[in-house]
């Protein structure tokens, strides 16, 4: 190894990688755990946003060939479902329509920059990768 070459980072998963259900579960649990932690103390913010970005990247890196589409589509949906679960349980509002709607808009607007950046970068990666095939 010469001084000018950079060390290669090995793939953390030995084998082919995660299948599509594994990618979906990984992304959903990552977002749910960080959002639950943050929603318990304050409202959704930076930590959940970073978890969303990591879930986009982690799904693309750790997934098998052919799982890129599910890795790109899942984080916004996982965030929506985890938010609905948390508003109804941790938020204390139950299934009140007015409380659910207000909290949903508030949480989605707080995470919007992270969702847009992550989705935009992931879709660009997906289409470039698909164009090479």
CSV table of C-alpha atoms in Angstrom, one decimal:
chain,number,residue,atom,x,y,z
A,1,UNK,CA,0.0,0.0,0.0
A,2,UNK,CA,1.5,3.3,-1.0
A,3,UNK,CA,1.3,6.5,0.9
A,4,UNK,CA,-1.0,8.1,-1.7
A,5,UNK,CA,-3.7,5.3,-1.8
A,6,UNK,CA,-6.7,5.5,0.4
A,7,UNK,CA,-7.6,2.4,2.5
A,8,UNK,CA,-10.7,0.6,1.3
A,9,UNK,CA,-13.6,0.1,3.7
A,10,UNK,CA,-14.9,-3.4,3.5
A,11,UNK,CA,-18.7,-3.9,3.2
A,12,UNK,CA,-20.0,-4.5,6.7
A,13,UNK,CA,-22.3,-7.3,5.6
A,14,UNK,CA,-20.6,-10.5,4.6
A,15,UNK,CA,-22.5,-12.0,1.6
A,16,UNK,CA,-25.0,-10.5,-0.7
A,17,UNK,CA,-26.6,-8.0,1.6
A,18,UNK,CA,-30.1,-7.4,2.9
A,19,UNK,CA,-33.2,-8.4,1.0
A,20,UNK,CA,-36.0,-5.8,0.5
A,21,UNK,CA,-37.9,-6.8,3.6
A,22,UNK,CA,-34.7,-6.5,5.6
A,23,UNK,CA,-34.0,-3.0,4.2
A,24,UNK,CA,-37.6,-1.9,5.0
A,25,UNK,CA,-37.4,-3.3,8.5
A,26,UNK,CA,-34.0,-1.7,9.2
A,27,UNK,CA,-35.2,1.7,8.0
A,28,UNK,CA,-38.5,1.6,9.9
A,29,UNK,CA,-36.9,0.5,13.2
A,30,UNK,CA,-34.1,3.1,12.9
A,31,UNK,CA,-36.5,5.9,12.3
A,32,UNK,CA,-39.0,4.7,14.9
A,33,UNK,CA,-36.3,4.4,17.6
A,34,UNK,CA,-34.8,7.8,17.1
A,35,UNK,CA,-38.2,9.5,16.7
A,36,UNK,CA,-39.5,7.8,19.8
A,37,UNK,CA,-36.5,9.0,21.8
A,38,UNK,CA,-36.7,12.5,20.5
A,39,UNK,CA,-40.5,12.8,20.7
A,40,UNK,CA,-40.5,11.6,24.3
A,41,UNK,CA,-38.4,14.6,25.4
A,42,UNK,CA,-39.2,17.3,22.9
A,43,UNK,CA,-40.7,17.4,19.4
A,44,UNK,CA,-39.2,15.9,16.3
A,45,UNK,CA,-36.0,17.6,15.1
A,46,UNK,CA,-32.4,17.1,14.2
A,47,UNK,CA,-31.9,13.6,15.6
A,48,UNK,CA,-34.8,12.2,13.7
A,49,UNK,CA,-33.7,14.0,10.6
A,50,UNK,CA,-30.2,12.5,10.8
A,51,UNK,CA,-31.8,9.1,11.4
A,52,UNK,CA,-33.8,9.6,8.2
A,53,UNK,CA,-30.7,10.5,6.2
A,54,UNK,CA,-28.8,7.5,7.7
A,55,UNK,CA,-31.7,5.2,6.8
A,56,UNK,CA,-31.7,6.4,3.2
A,57,UNK,CA,-27.9,5.8,3.0
A,58,UNK,CA,-28.0,2.5,5.0
A,59,UNK,CA,-30.6,1.0,2.8
A,60,UNK,CA,-28.7,1.8,-0.3
A,61,UNK,CA,-25.4,0.6,1.1
A,62,UNK,CA,-26.5,-2.5,2.9
A,63,UNK,CA,-29.1,-3.8,0.5
A,64,UNK,CA,-28.6,-6.4,-2.2
A,65,UNK,CA,-28.7,-5.6,-5.9
A,66,UNK,CA,-32.3,-4.8,-6.8
A,67,UNK,CA,-33.3,-3.4,-3.4
A,68,UNK,CA,-32.4,0.2,-4.3
A,69,UNK,CA,-36.0,1.1,-5.1
A,70,UNK,CA,-37.4,-0.1,-1.8
A,71,UNK,CA,-34.5,1.6,0.0
A,72,UNK,CA,-35.5,4.9,-1.7
A,73,UNK,CA,-39.2,4.7,-1.2
A,74,UNK,CA,-39.4,3.3,2.4
A,75,UNK,CA,-38.0,6.1,4.7
A,76,UNK,CA,-40.7,8.7,4.0
A,77,UNK,CA,-43.4,6.0,4.5
A,78,UNK,CA,-41.7,4.7,7.6
A,79,UNK,CA,-41.5,8.2,9.0
A,80,UNK,CA,-45.2,8.8,8.3
A,81,UNK,CA,-46.3,5.5,10.0
A,82,UNK,CA,-43.9,5.9,12.9
A,83,UNK,CA,-45.2,9.4,13.4
A,84,UNK,CA,-48.8,8.3,13.4
A,85,UNK,CA,-48.0,5.6,15.9
A,86,UNK,CA,-46.1,8.0,18.2
A,87,UNK,CA,-48.8,10.7,18.1
A,88,UNK,CA,-51.5,8.2,19.1
A,89,UNK,CA,-49.4,6.6,21.9
A,90,UNK,CA,-46.5,8.8,23.2
A,91,UNK,CA,-48.2,12.1,22.2
A,92,UNK,CA,-51.1,11.3,24.5
A,93,UNK,CA,-53.7,12.6,22.1
A,94,UNK,CA,-55.1,9.2,21.2
A,95,UNK,CA,-56.9,9.2,17.8
A,96,UNK,CA,-58.4,12.7,18.1
A,97,UNK,CA,-58.7,13.9,14.5
A,98,UNK,CA,-57.9,17.6,15.3
A,99,UNK,CA,-54.9,16.7,17.5
A,100,UNK,CA,-53.6,14.1,15.1
A,101,UNK,CA,-53.8,16.5,12.1
A,102,UNK,CA,-52.1,19.4,13.9
A,103,UNK,CA,-49.3,17.2,15.3
A,104,UNK,CA,-48.8,15.4,11.9
A,105,UNK,CA,-48.4,18.7,10.1
A,106,UNK,CA,-46.0,20.0,12.8
A,107,UNK,CA,-43.8,16.9,12.8
A,108,UNK,CA,-43.8,16.5,9.0
A,109,UNK,CA,-42.8,20.2,8.6
A,110,UNK,CA,-40.0,19.8,11.1
A,111,UNK,CA,-38.5,16.8,9.2
A,112,UNK,CA,-39.2,18.2,5.7
A,113,UNK,CA,-35.7,19.4,4.9
A,114,UNK,CA,-34.2,16.0,5.8
A,115,UNK,CA,-36.8,14.1,3.8
A,116,UNK,CA,-36.3,16.3,0.7
A,117,UNK,CA,-32.5,16.1,0.9
A,118,UNK,CA,-32.5,12.4,1.5
A,119,UNK,CA,-35.1,11.6,-1.1
A,120,UNK,CA,-33.5,13.8,-3.7
A,121,UNK,CA,-30.0,12.3,-3.3
A,122,UNK,CA,-31.4,8.8,-3.1
A,123,UNK,CA,-33.4,9.1,-6.3
A,124,UNK,CA,-30.5,10.6,-8.1
A,125,UNK,CA,-28.3,7.6,-7.0
A,126,UNK,CA,-31.1,5.2,-8.0
A,127,UNK,CA,-31.5,6.6,-11.5
A,128,UNK,CA,-27.7,6.8,-12.1
A,129,UNK,CA,-27.3,3.2,-10.9
A,130,UNK,CA,-30.3,2.1,-13.0
A,131,UNK,CA,-28.9,3.9,-16.0
A,132,UNK,CA,-25.6,2.0,-15.8
A,133,UNK,CA,-27.4,-1.3,-16.2
